[in-house]
PDB file of C-alpha atoms and ligand atoms in Angstrom:
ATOM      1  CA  UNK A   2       8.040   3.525  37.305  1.00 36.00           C
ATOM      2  CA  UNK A   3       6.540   6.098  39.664  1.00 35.00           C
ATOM      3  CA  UNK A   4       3.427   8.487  39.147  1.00 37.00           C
ATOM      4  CA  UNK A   5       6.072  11.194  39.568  1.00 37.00           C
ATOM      5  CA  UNK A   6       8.303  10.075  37.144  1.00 31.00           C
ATOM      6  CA  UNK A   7       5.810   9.383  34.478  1.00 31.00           C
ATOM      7  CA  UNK A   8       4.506  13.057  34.773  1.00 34.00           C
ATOM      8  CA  UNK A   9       8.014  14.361  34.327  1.00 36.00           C
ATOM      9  CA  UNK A  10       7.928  12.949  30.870  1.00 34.00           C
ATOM     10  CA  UNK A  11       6.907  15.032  27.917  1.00 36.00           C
ATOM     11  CA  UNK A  12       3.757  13.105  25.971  1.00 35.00           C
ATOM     12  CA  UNK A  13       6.293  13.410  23.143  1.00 39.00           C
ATOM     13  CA  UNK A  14       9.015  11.406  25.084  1.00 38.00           C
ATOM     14  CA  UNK A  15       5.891   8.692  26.547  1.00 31.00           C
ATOM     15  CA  UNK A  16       4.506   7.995  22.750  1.00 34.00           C
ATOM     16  CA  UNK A  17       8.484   7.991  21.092  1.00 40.00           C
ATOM     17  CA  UNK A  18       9.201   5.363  23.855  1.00 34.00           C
ATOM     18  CA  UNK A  19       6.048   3.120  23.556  1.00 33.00           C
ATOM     19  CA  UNK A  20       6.316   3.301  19.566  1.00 38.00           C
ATOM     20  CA  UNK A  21      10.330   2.259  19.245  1.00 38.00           C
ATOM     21  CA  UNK A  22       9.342  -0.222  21.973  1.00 36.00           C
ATOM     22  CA  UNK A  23       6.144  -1.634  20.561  1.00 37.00           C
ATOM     23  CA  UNK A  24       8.158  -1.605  16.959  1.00 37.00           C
ATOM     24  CA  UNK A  25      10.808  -3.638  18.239  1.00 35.00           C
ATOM     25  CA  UNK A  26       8.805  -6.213  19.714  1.00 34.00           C
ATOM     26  CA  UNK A  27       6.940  -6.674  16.637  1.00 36.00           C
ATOM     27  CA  UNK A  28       9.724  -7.241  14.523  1.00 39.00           C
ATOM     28  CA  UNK A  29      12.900  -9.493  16.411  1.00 36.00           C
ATOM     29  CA  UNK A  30      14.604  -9.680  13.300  1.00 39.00           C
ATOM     30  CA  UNK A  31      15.382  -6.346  13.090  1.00 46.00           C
ATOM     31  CA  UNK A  32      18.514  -4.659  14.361  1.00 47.00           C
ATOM     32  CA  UNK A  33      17.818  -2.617  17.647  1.00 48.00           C
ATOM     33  CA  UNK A  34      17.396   0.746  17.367  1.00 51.00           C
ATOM     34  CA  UNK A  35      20.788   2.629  16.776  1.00 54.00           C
ATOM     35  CA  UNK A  36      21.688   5.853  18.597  1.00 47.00           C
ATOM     36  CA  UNK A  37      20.154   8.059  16.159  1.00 76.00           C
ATOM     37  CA  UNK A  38      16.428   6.350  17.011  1.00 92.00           C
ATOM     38  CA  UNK A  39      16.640   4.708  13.734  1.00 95.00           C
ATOM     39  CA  UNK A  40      16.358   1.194  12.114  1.00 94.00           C
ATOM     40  CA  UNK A  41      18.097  -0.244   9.492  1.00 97.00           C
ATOM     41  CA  UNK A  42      15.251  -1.721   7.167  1.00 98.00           C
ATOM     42  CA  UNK A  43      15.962  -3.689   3.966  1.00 98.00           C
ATOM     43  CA  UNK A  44      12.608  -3.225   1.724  1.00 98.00           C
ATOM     44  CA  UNK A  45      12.821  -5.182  -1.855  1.00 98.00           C
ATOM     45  CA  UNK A  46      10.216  -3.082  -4.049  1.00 98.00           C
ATOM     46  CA  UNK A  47       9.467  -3.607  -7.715  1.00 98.00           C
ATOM     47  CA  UNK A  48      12.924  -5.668  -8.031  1.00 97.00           C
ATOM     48  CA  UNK A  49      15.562  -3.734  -5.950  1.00 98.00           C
ATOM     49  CA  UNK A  50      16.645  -3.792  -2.645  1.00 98.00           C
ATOM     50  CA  UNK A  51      17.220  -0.580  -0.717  1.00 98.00           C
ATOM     51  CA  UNK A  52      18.601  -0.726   3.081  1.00 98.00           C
ATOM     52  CA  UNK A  53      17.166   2.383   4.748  1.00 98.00           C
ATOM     53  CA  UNK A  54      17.726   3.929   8.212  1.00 97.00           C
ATOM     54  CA  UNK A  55      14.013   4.283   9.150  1.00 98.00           C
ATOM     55  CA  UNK A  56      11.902   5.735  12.704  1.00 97.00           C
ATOM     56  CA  UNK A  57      10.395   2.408  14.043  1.00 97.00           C
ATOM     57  CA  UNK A  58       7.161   4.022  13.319  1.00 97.00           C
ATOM     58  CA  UNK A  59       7.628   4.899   9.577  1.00 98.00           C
ATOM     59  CA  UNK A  60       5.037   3.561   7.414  1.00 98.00           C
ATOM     60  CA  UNK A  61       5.701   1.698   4.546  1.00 98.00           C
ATOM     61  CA  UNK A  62       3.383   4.058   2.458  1.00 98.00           C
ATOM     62  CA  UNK A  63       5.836   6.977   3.770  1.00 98.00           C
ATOM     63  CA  UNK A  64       8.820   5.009   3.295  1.00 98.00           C
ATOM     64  CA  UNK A  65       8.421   4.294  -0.377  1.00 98.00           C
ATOM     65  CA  UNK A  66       6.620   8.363  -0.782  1.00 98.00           C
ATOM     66  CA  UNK A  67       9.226   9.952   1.434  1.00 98.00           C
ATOM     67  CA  UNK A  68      12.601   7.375   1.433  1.00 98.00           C
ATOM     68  CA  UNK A  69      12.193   5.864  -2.413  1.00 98.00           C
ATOM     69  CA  UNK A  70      10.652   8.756  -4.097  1.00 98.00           C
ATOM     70  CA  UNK A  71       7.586   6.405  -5.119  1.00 98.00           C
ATOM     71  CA  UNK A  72       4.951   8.580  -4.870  1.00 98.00           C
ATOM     72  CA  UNK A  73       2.327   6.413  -7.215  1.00 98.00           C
ATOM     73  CA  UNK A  74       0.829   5.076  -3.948  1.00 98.00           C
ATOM     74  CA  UNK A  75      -1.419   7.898  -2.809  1.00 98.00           C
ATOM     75  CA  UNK A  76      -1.863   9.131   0.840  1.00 98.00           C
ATOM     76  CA  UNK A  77      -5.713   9.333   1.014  1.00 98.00           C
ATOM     77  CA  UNK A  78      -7.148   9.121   4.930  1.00 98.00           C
ATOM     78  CA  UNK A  79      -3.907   7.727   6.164  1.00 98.00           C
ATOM     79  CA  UNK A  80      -6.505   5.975   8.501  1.00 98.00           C
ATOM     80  CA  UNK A  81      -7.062   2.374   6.634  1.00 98.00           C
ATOM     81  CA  UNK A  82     -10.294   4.067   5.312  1.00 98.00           C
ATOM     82  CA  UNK A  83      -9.798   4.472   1.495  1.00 98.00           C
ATOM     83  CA  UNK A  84      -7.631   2.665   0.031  1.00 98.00           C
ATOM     84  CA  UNK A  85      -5.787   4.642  -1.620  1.00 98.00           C
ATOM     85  CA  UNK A  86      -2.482   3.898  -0.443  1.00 98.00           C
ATOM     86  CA  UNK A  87      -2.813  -0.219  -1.580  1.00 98.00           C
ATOM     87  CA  UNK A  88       0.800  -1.995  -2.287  1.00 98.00           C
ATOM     88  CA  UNK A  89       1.721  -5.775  -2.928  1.00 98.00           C
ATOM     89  CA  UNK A  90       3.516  -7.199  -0.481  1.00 98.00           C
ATOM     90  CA  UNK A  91       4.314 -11.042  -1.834  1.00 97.00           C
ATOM     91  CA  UNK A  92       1.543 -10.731  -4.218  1.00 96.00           C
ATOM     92  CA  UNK A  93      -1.175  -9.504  -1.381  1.00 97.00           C
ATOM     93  CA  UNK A  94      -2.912  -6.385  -1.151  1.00 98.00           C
ATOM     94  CA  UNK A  95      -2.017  -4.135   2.295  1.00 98.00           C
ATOM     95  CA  UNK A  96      -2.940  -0.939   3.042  1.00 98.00           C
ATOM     96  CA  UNK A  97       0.565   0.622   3.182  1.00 98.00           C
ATOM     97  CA  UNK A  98      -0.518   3.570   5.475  1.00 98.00           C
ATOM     98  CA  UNK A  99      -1.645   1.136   8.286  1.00 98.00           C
ATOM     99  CA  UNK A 100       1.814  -1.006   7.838  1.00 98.00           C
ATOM    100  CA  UNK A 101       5.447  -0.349   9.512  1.00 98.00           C
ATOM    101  CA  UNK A 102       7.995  -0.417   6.764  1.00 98.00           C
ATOM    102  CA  UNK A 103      10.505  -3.158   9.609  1.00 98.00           C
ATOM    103  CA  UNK A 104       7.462  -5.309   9.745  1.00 98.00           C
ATOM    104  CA  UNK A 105       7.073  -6.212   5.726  1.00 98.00           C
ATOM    105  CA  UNK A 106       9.061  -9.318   5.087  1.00 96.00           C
ATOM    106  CA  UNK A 107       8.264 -10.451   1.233  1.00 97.00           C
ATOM    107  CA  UNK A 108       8.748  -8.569  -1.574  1.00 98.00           C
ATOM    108  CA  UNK A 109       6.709  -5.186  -2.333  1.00 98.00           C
ATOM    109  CA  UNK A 110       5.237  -3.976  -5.595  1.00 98.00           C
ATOM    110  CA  UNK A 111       3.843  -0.518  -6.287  1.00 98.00           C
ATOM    111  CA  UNK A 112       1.937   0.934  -8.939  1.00 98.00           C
ATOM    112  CA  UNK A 113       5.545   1.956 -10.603  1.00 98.00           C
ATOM    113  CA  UNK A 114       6.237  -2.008 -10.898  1.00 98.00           C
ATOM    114  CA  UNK A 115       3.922  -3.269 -12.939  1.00 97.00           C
ATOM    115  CA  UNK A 116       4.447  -1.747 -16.371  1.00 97.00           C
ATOM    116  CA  UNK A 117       6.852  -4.718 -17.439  1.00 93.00           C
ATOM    117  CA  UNK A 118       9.508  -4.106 -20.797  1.00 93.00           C
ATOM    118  CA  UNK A 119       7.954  -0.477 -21.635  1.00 93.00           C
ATOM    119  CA  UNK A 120       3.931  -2.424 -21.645  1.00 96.00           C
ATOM    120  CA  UNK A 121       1.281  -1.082 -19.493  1.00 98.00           C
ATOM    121  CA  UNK A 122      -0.251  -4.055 -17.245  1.00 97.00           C
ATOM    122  CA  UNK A 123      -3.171  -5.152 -18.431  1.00 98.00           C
ATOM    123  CA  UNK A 124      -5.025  -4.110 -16.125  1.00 98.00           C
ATOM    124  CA  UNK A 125      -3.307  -0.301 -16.412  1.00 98.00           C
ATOM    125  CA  UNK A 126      -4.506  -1.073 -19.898  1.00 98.00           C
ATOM    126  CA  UNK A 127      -8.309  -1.368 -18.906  1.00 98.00           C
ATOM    127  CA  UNK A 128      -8.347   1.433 -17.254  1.00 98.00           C
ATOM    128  CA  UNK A 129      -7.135   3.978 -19.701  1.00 98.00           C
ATOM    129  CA  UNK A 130      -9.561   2.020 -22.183  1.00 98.00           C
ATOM    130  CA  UNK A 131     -12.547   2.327 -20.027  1.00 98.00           C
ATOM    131  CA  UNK A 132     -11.665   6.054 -18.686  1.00 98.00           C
ATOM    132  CA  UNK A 133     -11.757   4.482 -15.022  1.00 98.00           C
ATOM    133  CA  UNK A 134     -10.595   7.543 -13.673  1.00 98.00           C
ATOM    134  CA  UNK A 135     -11.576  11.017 -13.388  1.00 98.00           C
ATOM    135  CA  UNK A 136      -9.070  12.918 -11.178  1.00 98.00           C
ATOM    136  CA  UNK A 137      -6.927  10.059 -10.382  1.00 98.00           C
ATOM    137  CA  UNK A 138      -5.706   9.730  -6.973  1.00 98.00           C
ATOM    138  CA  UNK A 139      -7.176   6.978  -6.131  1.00 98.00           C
ATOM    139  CA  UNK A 140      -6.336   5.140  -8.959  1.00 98.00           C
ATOM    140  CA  UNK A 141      -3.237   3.677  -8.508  1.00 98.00           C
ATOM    141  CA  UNK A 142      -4.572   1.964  -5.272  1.00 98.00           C
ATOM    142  CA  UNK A 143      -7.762   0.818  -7.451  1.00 98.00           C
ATOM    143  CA  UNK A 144      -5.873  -0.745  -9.991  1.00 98.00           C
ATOM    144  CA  UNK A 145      -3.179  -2.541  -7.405  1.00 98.00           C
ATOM    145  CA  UNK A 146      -6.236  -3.921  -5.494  1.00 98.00           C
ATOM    146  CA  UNK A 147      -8.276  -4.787  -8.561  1.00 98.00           C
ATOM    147  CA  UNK A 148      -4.658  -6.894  -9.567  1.00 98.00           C
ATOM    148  CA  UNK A 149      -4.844  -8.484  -6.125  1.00 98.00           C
ATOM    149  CA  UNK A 150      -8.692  -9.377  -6.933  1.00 98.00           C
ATOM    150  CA  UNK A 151      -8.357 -10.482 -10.218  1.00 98.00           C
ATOM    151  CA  UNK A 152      -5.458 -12.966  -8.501  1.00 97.00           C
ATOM    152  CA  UNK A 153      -7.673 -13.857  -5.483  1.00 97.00           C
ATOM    153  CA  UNK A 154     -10.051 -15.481  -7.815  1.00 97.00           C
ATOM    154  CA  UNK A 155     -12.632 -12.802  -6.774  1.00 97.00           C
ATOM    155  CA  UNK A 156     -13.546 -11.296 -10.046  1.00 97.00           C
ATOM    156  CA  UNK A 157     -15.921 -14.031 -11.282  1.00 97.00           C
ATOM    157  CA  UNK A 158     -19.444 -11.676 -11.478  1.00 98.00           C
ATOM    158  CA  UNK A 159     -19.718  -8.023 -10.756  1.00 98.00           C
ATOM    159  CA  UNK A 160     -21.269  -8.499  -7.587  1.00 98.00           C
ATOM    160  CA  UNK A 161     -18.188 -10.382  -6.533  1.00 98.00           C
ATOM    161  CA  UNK A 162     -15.812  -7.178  -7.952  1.00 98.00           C
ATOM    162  CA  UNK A 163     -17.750  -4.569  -6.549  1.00 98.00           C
ATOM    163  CA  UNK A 164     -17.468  -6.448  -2.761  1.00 98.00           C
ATOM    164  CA  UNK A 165     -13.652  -7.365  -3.003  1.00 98.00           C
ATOM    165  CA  UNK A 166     -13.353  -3.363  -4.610  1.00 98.00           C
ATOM    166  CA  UNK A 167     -15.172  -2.408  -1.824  1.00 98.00           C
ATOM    167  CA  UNK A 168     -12.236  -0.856   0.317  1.00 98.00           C
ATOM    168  CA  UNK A 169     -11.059   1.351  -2.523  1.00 98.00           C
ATOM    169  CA  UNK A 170     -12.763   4.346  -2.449  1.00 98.00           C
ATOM    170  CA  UNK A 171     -13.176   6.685  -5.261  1.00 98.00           C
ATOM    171  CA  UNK A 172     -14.439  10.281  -4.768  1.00 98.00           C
ATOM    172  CA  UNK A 173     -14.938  10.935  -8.357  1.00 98.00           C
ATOM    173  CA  UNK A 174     -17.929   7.641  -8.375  1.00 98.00           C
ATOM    174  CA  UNK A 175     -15.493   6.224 -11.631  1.00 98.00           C
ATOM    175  CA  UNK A 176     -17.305   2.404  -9.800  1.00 98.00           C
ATOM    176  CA  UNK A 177     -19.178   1.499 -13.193  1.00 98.00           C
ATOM    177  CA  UNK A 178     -16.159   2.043 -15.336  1.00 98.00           C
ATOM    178  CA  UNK A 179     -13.763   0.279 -12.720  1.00 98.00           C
ATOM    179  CA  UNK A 180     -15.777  -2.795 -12.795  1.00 98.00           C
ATOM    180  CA  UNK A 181     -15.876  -2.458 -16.592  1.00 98.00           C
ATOM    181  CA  UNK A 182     -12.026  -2.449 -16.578  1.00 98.00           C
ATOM    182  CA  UNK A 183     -11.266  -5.225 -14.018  1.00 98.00           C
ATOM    183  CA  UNK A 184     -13.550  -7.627 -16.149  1.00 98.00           C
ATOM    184  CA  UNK A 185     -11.907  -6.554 -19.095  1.00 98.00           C
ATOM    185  CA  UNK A 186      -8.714  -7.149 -17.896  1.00 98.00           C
ATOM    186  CA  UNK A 187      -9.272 -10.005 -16.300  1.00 97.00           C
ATOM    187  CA  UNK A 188      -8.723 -12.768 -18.747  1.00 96.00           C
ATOM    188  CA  UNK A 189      -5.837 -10.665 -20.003  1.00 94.00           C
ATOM    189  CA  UNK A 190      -4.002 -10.862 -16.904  1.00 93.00           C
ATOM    190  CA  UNK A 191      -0.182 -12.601 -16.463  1.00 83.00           C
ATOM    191  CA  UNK A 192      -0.300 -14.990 -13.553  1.00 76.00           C
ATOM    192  CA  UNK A 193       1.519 -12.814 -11.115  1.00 62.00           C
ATOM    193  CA  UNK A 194       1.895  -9.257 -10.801  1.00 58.00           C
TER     194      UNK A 194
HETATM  195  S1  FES S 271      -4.326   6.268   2.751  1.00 78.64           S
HETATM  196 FE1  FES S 271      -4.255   4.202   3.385  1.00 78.64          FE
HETATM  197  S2  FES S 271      -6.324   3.584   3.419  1.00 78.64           S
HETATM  198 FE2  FES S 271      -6.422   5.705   2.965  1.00 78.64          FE
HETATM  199  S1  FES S 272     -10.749   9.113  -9.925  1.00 78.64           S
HETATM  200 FE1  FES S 272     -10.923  10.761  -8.523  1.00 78.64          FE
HETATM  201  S2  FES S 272     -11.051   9.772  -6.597  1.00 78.64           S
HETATM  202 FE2  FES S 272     -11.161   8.145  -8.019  1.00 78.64          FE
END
């Protein structure tokens, strides 16, 4: 590729090239791209599997926001900063703003998933009992990562909570009530999300 070519091309046309590319690579399993620029992407979330024709650079917060019309997970920094945006995927906590939707292999669950035969999850539960929350937003991502926590066996003293907490953050300062409602919820808790 020449230095004339390469200034020829629009920034736009460099990054859409390296991203599909890079995507691609990532992810062999996947279908190539199809004419449109898309990927077909199978994502299994709370239960169901949806096939979607995705950008190789959607993330999987905006696929489930934007594609599934789950909007529980919040878009906070959109940098990996807040936590706000926290999923399952196979029972882990990720950071869905900082994950392609064609790289997640297991099976996602949001904030919406939890809530099993019309009952709040326990920890859901907590919260609303301990008022962890003020305005909210980031409180689906607190609640999905204090789930993860409780299942990580890294809710056994409040020091140990507030560190594995630590990457949700919460502008409204609702930390001592959080903590109150992950121990609460704790022994409560079914063995799986
Ligand atoms: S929105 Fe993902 S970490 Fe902030
Ligand atoms: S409740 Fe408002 S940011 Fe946490």
């Amino acid at each position: 590729m020449t230095a004339g070519f390469i200034a020829d091309m629009t920034r736009r046309s460099v990054l859409e090239t390296f991203a599909a590319g890079s995507a691609v690579a990532a992810h062999p399993a996947q279908a190539a791209p199809a004419a449109s620029g898309t990927l077909p992407v199978t994502l299994n979330v709370n239960g169901k599997a949806h096939v979607l024709a995705l950008d190789p650079r959607t993330t999987l917060l905006d696929a489930l926001r934007e594609h599934l019309d789950l909007t529980g997970s919040k878009k906070g920094c959109d940098h990996g900063q807040c936590g706000a945006c926290t999923v399952l995927v196979d029972g882990r906590r990720v950071l869905s703003c900082l994950t392609l939707a064609a790289s997640v292999r297991g099976p996602v669950t949001t904030i919406e998933g939890l809530a099993q035969d019309g009952s709040l999850h326990p920890m859901q539960q907590a919260f609303i009992d301990h008022d962890a929350f003020q305005c909210g937003y980031c409180t689906p991502g607190q609640i999905m990562s204090a789930v993860a926590c409780v299942h990580e066996g890294h809710a056994r003293s409040d020091d140990e909570i507030r560190e594995y907490m630590s990457g949700n953050l919460c502008r409204c300062a609702a930390y001592p009530n959080i903590l109150a409602a992950i121990k609460d919820a704790a022994p409560r808790m079914p063995d799986k999300a």
